[in-house]
PDB file of C-alpha atoms and ligand atoms in Angstrom:
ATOM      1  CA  UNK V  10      26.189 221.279 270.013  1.00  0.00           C
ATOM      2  CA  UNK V  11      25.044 218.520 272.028  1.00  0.00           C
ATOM      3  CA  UNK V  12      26.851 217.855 275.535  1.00  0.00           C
ATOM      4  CA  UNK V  13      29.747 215.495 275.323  1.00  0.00           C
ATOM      5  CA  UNK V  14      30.112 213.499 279.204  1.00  0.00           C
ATOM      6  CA  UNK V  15      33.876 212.524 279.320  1.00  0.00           C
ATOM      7  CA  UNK V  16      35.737 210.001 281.777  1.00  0.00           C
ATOM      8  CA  UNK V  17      38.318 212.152 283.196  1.00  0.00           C
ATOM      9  CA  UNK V  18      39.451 209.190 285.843  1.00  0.00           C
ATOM     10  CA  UNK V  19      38.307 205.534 286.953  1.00  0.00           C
ATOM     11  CA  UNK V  20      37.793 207.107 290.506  1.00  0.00           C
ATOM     12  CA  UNK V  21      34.745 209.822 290.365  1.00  0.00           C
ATOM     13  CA  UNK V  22      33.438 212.308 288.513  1.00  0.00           C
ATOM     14  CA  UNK V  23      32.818 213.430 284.523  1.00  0.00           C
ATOM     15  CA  UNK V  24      33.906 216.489 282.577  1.00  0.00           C
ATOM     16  CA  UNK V  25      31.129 217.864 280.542  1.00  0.00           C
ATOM     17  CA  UNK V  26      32.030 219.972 277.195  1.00  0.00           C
ATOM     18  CA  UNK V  27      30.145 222.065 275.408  1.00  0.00           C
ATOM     19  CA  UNK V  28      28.274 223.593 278.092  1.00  0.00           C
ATOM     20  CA  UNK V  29      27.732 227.715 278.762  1.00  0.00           C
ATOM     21  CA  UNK V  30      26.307 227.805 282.423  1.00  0.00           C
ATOM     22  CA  UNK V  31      24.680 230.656 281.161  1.00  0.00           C
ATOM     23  CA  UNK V  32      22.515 229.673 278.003  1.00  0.00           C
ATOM     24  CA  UNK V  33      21.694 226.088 278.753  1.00  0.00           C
ATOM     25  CA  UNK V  34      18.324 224.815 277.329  1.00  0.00           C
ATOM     26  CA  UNK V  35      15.909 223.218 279.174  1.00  0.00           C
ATOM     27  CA  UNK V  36      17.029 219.748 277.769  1.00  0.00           C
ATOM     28  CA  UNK V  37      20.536 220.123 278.144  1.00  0.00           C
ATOM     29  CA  UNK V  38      19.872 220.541 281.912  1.00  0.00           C
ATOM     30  CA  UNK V  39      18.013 217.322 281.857  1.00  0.00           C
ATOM     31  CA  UNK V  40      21.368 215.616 280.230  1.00  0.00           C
ATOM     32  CA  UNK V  41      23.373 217.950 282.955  1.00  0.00           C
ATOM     33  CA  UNK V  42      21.076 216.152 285.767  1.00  0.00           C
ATOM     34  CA  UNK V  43      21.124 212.850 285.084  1.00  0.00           C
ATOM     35  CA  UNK V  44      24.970 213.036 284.346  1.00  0.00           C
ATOM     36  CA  UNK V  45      24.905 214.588 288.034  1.00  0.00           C
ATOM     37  CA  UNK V  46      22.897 211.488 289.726  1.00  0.00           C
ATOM     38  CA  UNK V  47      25.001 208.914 287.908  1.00  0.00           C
ATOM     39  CA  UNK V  48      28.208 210.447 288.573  1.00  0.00           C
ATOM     40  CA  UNK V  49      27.682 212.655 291.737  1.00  0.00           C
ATOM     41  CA  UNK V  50      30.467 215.174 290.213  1.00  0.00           C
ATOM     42  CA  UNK V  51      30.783 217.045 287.088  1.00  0.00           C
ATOM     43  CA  UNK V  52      33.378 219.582 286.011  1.00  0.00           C
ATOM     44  CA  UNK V  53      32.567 222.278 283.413  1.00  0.00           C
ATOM     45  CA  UNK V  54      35.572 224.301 281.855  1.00  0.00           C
ATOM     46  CA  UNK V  55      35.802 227.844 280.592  1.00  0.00           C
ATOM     47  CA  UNK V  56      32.512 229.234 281.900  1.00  0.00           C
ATOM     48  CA  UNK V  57      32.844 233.045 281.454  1.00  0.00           C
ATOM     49  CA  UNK V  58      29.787 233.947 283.685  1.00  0.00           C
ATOM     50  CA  UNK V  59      28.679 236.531 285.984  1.00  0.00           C
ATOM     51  CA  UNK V  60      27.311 236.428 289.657  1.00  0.00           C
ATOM     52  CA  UNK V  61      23.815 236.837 287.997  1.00  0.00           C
ATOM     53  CA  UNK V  62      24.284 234.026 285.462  1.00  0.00           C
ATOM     54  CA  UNK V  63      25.789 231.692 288.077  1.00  0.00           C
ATOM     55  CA  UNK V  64      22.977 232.074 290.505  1.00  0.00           C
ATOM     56  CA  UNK V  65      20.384 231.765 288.032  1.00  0.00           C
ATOM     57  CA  UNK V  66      21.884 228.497 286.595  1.00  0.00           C
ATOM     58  CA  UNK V  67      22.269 227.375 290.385  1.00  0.00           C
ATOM     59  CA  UNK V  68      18.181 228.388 290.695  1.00  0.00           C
ATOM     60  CA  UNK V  69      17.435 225.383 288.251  1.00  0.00           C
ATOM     61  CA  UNK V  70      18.522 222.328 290.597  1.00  0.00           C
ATOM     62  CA  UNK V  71      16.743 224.004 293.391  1.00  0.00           C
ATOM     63  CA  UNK V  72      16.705 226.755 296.344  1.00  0.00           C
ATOM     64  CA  UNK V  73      19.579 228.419 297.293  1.00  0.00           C
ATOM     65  CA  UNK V  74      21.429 227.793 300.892  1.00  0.00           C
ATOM     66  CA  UNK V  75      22.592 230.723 302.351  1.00  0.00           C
ATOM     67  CA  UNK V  76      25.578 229.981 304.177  1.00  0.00           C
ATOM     68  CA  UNK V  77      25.456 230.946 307.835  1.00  0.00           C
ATOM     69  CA  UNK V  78      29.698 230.899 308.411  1.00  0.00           C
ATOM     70  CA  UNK V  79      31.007 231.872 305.027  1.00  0.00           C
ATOM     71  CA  UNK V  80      31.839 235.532 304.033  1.00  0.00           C
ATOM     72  CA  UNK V  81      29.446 236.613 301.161  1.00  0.00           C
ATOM     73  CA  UNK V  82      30.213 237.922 297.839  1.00  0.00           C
ATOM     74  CA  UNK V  83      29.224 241.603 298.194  1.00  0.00           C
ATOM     75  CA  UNK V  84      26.219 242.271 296.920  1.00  0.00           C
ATOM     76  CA  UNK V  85      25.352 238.367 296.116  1.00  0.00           C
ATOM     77  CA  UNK V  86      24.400 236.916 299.588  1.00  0.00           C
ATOM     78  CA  UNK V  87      23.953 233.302 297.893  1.00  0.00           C
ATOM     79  CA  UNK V  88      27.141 233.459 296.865  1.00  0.00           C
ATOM     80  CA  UNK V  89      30.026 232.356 299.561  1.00  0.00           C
ATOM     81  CA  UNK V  90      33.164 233.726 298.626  1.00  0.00           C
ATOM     82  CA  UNK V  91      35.671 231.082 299.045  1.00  0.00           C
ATOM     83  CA  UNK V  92      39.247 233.017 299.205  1.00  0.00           C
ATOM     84  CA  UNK V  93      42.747 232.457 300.347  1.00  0.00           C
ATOM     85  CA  UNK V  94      44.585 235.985 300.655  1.00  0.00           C
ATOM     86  CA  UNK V  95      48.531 236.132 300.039  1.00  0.00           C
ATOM     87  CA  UNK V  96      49.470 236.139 303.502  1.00  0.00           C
ATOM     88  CA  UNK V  97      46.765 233.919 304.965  1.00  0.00           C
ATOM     89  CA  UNK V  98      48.397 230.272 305.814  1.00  0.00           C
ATOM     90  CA  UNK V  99      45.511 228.402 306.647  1.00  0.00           C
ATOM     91  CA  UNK V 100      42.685 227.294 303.584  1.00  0.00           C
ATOM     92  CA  UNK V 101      38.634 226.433 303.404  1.00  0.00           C
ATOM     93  CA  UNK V 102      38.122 223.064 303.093  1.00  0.00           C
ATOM     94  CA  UNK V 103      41.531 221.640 303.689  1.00  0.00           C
ATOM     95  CA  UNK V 104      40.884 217.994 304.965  1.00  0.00           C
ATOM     96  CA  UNK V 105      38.594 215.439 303.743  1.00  0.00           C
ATOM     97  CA  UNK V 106      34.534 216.345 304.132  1.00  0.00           C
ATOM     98  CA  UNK V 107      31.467 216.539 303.032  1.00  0.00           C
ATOM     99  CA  UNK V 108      29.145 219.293 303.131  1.00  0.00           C
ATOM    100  CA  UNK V 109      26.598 220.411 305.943  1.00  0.00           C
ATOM    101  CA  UNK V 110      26.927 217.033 307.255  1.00  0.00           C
ATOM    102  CA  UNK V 111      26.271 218.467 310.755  1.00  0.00           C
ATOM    103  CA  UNK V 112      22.918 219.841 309.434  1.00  0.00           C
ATOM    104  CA  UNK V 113      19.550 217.888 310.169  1.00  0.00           C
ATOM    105  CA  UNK V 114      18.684 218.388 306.245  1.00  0.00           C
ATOM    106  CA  UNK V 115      22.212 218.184 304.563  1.00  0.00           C
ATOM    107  CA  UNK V 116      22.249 220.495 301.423  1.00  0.00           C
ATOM    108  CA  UNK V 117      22.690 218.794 298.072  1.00  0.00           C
ATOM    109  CA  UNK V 118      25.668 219.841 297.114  1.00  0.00           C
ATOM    110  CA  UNK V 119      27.894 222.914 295.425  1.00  0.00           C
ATOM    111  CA  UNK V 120      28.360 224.657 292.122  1.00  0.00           C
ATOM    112  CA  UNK V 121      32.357 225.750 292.709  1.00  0.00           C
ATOM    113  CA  UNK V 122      33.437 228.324 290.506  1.00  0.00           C
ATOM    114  CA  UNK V 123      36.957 229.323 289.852  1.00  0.00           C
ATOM    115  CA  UNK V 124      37.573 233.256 290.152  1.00  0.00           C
ATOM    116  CA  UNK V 125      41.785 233.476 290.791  1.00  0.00           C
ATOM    117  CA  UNK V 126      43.446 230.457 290.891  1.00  0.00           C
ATOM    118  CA  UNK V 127      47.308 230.142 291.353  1.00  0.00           C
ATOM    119  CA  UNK V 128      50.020 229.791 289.056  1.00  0.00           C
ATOM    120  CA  UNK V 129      50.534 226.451 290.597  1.00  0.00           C
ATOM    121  CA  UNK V 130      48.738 223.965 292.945  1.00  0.00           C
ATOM    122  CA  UNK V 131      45.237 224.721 294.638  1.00  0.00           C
ATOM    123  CA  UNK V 132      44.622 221.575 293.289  1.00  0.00           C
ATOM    124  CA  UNK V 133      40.675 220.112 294.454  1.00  0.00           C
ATOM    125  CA  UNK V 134      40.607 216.219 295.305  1.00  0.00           C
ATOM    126  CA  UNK V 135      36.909 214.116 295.156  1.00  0.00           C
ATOM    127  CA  UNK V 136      36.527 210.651 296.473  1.00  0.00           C
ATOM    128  CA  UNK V 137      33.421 208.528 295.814  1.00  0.00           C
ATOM    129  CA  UNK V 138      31.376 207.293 298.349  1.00  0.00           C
ATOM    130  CA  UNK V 139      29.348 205.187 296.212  1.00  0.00           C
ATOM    131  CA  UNK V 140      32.629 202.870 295.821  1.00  0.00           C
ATOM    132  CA  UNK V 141      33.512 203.205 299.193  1.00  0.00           C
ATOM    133  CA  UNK V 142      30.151 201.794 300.556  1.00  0.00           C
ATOM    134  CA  UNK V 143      30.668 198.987 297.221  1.00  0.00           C
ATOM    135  CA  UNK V 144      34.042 198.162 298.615  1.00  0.00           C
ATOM    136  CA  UNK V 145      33.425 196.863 302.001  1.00  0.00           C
ATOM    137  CA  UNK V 146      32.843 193.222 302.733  1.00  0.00           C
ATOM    138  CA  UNK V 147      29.486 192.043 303.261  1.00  0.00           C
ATOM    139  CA  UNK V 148      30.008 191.911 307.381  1.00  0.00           C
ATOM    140  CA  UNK V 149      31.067 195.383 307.876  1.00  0.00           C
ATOM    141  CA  UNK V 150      28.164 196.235 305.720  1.00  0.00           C
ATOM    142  CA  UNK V 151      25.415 194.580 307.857  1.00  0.00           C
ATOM    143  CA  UNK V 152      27.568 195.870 310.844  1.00  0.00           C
ATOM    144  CA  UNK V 153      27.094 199.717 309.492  1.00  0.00           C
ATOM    145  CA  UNK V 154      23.444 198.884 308.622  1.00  0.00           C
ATOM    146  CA  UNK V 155      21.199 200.549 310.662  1.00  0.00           C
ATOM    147  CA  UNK V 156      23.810 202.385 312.453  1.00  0.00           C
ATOM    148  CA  UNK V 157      23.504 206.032 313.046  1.00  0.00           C
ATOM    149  CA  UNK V 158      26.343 209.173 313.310  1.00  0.00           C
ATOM    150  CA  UNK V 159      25.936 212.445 315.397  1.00  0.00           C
ATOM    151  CA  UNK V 160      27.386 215.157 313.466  1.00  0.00           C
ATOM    152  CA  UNK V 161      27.865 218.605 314.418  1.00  0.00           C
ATOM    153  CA  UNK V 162      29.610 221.970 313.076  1.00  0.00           C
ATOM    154  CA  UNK V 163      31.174 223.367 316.739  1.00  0.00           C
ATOM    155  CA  UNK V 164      34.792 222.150 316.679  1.00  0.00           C
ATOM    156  CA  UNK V 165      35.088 223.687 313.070  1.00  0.00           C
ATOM    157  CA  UNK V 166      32.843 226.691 312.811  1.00  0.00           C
ATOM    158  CA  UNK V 167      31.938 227.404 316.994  1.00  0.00           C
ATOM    159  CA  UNK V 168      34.167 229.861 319.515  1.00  0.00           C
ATOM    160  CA  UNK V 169      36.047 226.723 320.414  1.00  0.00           C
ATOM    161  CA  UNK V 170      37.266 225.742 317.026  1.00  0.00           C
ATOM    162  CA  UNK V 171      40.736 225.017 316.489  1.00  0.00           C
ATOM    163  CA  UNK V 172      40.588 226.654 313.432  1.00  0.00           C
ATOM    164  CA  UNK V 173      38.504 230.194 315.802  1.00  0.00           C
ATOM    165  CA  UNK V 174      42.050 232.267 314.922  1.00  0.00           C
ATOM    166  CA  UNK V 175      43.041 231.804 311.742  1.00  0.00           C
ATOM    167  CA  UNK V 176      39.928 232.387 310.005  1.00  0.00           C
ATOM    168  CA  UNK V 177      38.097 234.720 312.395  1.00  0.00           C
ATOM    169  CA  UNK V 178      38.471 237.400 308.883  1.00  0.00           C
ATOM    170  CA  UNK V 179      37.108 234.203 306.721  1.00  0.00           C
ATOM    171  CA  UNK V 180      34.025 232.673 309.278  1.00  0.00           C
ATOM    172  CA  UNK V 181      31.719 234.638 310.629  1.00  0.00           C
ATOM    173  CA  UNK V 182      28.639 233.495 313.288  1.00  0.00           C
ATOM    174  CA  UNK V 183      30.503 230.938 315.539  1.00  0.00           C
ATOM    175  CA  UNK V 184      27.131 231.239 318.234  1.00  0.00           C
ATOM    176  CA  UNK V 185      25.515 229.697 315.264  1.00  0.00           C
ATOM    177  CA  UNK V 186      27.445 226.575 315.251  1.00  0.00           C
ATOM    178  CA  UNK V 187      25.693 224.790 317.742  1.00  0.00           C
ATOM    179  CA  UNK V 188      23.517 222.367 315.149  1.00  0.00           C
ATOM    180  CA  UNK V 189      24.503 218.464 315.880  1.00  0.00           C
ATOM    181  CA  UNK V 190      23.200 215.795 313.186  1.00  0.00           C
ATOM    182  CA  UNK V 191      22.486 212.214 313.680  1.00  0.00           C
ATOM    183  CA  UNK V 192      22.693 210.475 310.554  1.00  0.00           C
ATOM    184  CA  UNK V 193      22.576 206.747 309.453  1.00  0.00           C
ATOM    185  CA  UNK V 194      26.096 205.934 308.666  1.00  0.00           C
ATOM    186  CA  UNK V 195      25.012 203.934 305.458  1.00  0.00           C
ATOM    187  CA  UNK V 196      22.886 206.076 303.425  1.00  0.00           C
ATOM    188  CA  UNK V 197      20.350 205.517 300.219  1.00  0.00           C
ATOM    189  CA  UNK V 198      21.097 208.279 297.964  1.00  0.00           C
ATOM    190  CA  UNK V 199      17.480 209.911 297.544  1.00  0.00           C
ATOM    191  CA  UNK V 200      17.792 210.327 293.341  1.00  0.00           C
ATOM    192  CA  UNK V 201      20.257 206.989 292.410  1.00  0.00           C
ATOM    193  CA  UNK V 202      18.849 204.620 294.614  1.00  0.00           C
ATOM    194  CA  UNK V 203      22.289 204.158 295.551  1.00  0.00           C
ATOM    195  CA  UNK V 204      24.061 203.137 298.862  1.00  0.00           C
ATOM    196  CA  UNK V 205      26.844 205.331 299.907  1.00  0.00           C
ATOM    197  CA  UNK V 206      28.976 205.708 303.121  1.00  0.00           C
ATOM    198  CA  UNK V 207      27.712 208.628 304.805  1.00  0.00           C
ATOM    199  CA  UNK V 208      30.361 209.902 307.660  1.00  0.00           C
ATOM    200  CA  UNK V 209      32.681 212.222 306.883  1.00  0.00           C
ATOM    201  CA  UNK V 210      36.316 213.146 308.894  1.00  0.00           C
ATOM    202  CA  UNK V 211      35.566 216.965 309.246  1.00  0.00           C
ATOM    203  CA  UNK V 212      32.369 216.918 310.911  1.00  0.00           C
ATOM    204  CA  UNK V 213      30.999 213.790 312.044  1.00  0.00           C
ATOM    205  CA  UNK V 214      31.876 212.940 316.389  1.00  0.00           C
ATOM    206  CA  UNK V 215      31.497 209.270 317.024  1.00  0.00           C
ATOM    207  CA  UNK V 216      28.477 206.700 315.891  1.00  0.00           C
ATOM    208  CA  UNK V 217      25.346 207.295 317.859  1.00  0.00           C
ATOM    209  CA  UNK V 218      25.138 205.195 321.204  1.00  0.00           C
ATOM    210  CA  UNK V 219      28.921 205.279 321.115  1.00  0.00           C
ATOM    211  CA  UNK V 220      31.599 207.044 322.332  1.00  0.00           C
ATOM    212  CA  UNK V 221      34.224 209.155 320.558  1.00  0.00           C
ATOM    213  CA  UNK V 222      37.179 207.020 321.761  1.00  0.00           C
ATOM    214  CA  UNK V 223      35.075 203.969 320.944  1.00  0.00           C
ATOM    215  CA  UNK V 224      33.956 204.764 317.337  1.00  0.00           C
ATOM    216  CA  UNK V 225      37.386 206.489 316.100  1.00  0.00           C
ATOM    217  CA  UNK V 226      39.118 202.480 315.494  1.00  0.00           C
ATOM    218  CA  UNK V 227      36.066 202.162 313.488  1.00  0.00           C
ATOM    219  CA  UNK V 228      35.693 205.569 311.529  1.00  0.00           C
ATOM    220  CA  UNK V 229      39.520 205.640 311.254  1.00  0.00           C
ATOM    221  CA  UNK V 230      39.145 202.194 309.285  1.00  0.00           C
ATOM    222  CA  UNK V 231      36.330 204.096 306.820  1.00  0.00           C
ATOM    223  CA  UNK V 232      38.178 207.475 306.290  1.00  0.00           C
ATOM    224  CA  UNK V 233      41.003 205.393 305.366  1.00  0.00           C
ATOM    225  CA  UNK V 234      38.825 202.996 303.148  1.00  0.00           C
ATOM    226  CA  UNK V 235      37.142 205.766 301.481  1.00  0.00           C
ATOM    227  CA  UNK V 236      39.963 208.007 300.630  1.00  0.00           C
ATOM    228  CA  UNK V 237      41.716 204.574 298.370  1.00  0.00           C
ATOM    229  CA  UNK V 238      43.123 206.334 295.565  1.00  0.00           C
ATOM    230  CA  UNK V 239      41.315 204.104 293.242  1.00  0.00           C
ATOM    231  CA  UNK V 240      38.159 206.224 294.508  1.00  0.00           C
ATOM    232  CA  UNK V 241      39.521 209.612 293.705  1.00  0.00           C
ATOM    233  CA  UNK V 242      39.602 212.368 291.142  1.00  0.00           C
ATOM    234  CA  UNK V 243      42.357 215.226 291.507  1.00  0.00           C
ATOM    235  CA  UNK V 244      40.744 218.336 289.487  1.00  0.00           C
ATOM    236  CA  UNK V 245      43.237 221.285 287.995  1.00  0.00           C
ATOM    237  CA  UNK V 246      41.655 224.480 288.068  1.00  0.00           C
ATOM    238  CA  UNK V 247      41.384 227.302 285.839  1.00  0.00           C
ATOM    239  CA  UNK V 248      40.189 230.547 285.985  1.00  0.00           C
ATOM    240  CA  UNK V 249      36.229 229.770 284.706  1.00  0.00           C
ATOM    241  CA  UNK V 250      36.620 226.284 285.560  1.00  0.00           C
ATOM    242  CA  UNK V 251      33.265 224.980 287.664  1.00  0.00           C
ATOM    243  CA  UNK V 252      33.293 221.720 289.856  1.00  0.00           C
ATOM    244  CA  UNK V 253      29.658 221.031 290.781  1.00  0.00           C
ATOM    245  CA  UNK V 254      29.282 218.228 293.257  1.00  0.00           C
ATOM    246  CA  UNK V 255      26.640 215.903 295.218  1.00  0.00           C
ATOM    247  CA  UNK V 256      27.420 216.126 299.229  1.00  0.00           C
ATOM    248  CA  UNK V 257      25.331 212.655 299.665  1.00  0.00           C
ATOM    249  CA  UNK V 258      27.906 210.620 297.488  1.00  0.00           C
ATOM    250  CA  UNK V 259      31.323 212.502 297.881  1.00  0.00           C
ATOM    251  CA  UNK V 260      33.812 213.978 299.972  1.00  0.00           C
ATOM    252  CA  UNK V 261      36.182 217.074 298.734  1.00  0.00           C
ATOM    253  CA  UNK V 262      39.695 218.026 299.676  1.00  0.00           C
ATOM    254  CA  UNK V 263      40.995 221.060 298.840  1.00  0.00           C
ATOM    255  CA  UNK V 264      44.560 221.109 298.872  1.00  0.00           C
ATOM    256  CA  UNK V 265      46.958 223.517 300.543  1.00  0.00           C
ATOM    257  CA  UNK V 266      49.613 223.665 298.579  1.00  0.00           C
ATOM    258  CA  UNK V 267      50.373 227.759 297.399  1.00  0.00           C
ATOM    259  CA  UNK V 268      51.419 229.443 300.203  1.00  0.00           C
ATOM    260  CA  UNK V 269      51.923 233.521 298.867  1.00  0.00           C
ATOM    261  CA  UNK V 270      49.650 233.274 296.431  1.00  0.00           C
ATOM    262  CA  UNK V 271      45.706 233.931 296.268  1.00  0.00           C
ATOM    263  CA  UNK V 272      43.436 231.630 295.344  1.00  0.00           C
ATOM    264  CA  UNK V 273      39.394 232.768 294.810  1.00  0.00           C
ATOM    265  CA  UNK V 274      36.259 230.498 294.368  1.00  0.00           C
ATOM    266  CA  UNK V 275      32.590 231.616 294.526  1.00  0.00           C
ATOM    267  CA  UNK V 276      30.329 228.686 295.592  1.00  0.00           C
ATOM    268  CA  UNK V 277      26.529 228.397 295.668  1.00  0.00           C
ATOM    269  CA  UNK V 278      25.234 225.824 297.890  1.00  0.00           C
ATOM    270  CA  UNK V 279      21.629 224.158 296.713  1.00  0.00           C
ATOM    271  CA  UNK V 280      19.673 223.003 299.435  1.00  0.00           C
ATOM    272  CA  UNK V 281      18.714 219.206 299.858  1.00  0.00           C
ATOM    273  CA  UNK V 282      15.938 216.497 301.716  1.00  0.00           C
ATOM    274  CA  UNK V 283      16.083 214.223 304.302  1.00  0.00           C
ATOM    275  CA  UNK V 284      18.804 211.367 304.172  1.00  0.00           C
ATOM    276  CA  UNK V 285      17.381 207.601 304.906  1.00  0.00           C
TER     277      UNK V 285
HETATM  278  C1  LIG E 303      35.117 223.679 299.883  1.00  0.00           C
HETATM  279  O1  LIG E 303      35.476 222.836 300.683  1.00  0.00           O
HETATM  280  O2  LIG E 303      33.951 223.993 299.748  1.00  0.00           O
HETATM  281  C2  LIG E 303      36.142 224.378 299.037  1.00  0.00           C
HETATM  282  C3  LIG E 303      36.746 223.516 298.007  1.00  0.00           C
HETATM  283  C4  LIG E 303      37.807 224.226 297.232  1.00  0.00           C
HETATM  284  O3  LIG E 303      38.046 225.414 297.482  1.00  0.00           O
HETATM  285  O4  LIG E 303      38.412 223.610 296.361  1.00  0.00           O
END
């Protein structure tokens, strides 16, 4: 069966059908790639797959990132195991980012799989920054133009985090998190040719020359620009369900929203390049 691409919202991201993560032929994965640089998100459903079958389908857009603060699925060190107990409060992932901004080579993006998923909520939110870079007047885009963001990964994954207690059983490495970025703040996405906004609420400090108290007007104005509804996707997760997204065109949010209940993802991380 050939692989249906359906518009699942006006704001990002398509749902592919028949797809099995695990047999996909060599042209399929061509139609699964260029669906992935056009769209920068695709959602597969009701992929029954092992640990084996996901990593090996991950192997085919490129080298596996090992991720430094996650906990690892045992046995499967490329996989980061992406789990809310019962009785934890606090989730991964539960404000606005984008991926590994804070490293100098920012990886690609993630293949998200859903493991346990609640009986309600746990919901995942996407916004586009393709159409947030589209959406700004022509000023504030000459003004962002050749502007550059420092980055970094302390205040989230370092000793000093705010988030150090409650998930000290969930990150690991802190004395690792001492990478800052710099970034240009408008971005040409290396596959699409595309321009997209490239700061991100989670990790990036203040524009580069800047300081924090004098950039946050200014990135307050973006977050709030970029997260327009019109721009995002809510995705419903099932057990099997797979969200596989680019980190150079979108931000994820996943919500918070099933306290007492467990919630279990297994993400691989693919390495990127250089952003320009
Ligand atoms: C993440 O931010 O990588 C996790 C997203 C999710 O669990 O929905």
């Amino acid at each position: 069966m050939t692989i249906e691409i359906q518009s699942i919202s006006g704001g990002v991201g398509v749902e592919l059908a028949n797809v099995d993560m695990a047999n996909v032929s060599d042209a399929d994965l061509e139609v699964m790639k260029q669906a992935f640089v056009e769209h920068g998100l695709v959602f597969l459903r009701g992929q029954d797959v092992t640990p084996e079958q996901h990593i090996a389908f991950a192997e085919r857009w490129g080298e596996i990132n090992v991720n430094r603060f996650f906990p690892r699925v045992s046995g499967y060190d490329q996989i980061a195991s992406v789990v809310k107990e019962k009785d934890q409060v606090v989730n991964i992932g539960g404000g606005w980012h984008t991926d590994h901004s804070y490293d100098q080579i920012p990886a690609l993006g993630s293949i998200l799989l859903a493991r346990e998923t609640p009986p309600i909520g746990g919901d995942t939110l996407f916004s586009c920054m393709y159409k947030a870079y589209d959406g700004l007047s022509d000023g504030m885009k000459k003004t962002l133009e050749g502007m550059n963001a420092v980055h970094s990964s302390r205040h989230i994954f370092g000793d000093q985090s705010d988030y150090a207690e409650a998930m000290s059983d969930r990150f690991s490495n802190a004395a690792d998190a001492t990478q800052d970025a710099i970034h240009p703040v408008i971005i040409t996405h290396p596959q699409s040719g595309r321009k997209a906004l490239y700061v991100n609420p989670a990790f990036t400090l203040h524009f580069e020359g800047w300081t924090a108290e004098e950039s946050k007007p200014l990135l307050d104005y973006l977050y709030q620009h970029a997260t327009l509804m019109e721009n995002t996707t809510r995705f419903q997760w099932d057990v099997g369900s797979v969200a596989f997204w680019d980190n150079r065109c979108t931000w994820h949010y996943a919500l918070n929203d099933y306290q007492g209940e467990r919630r279990e993802m297994h993400r691989i991380t693919i390495e990127g390049g250089p952003l320009n």
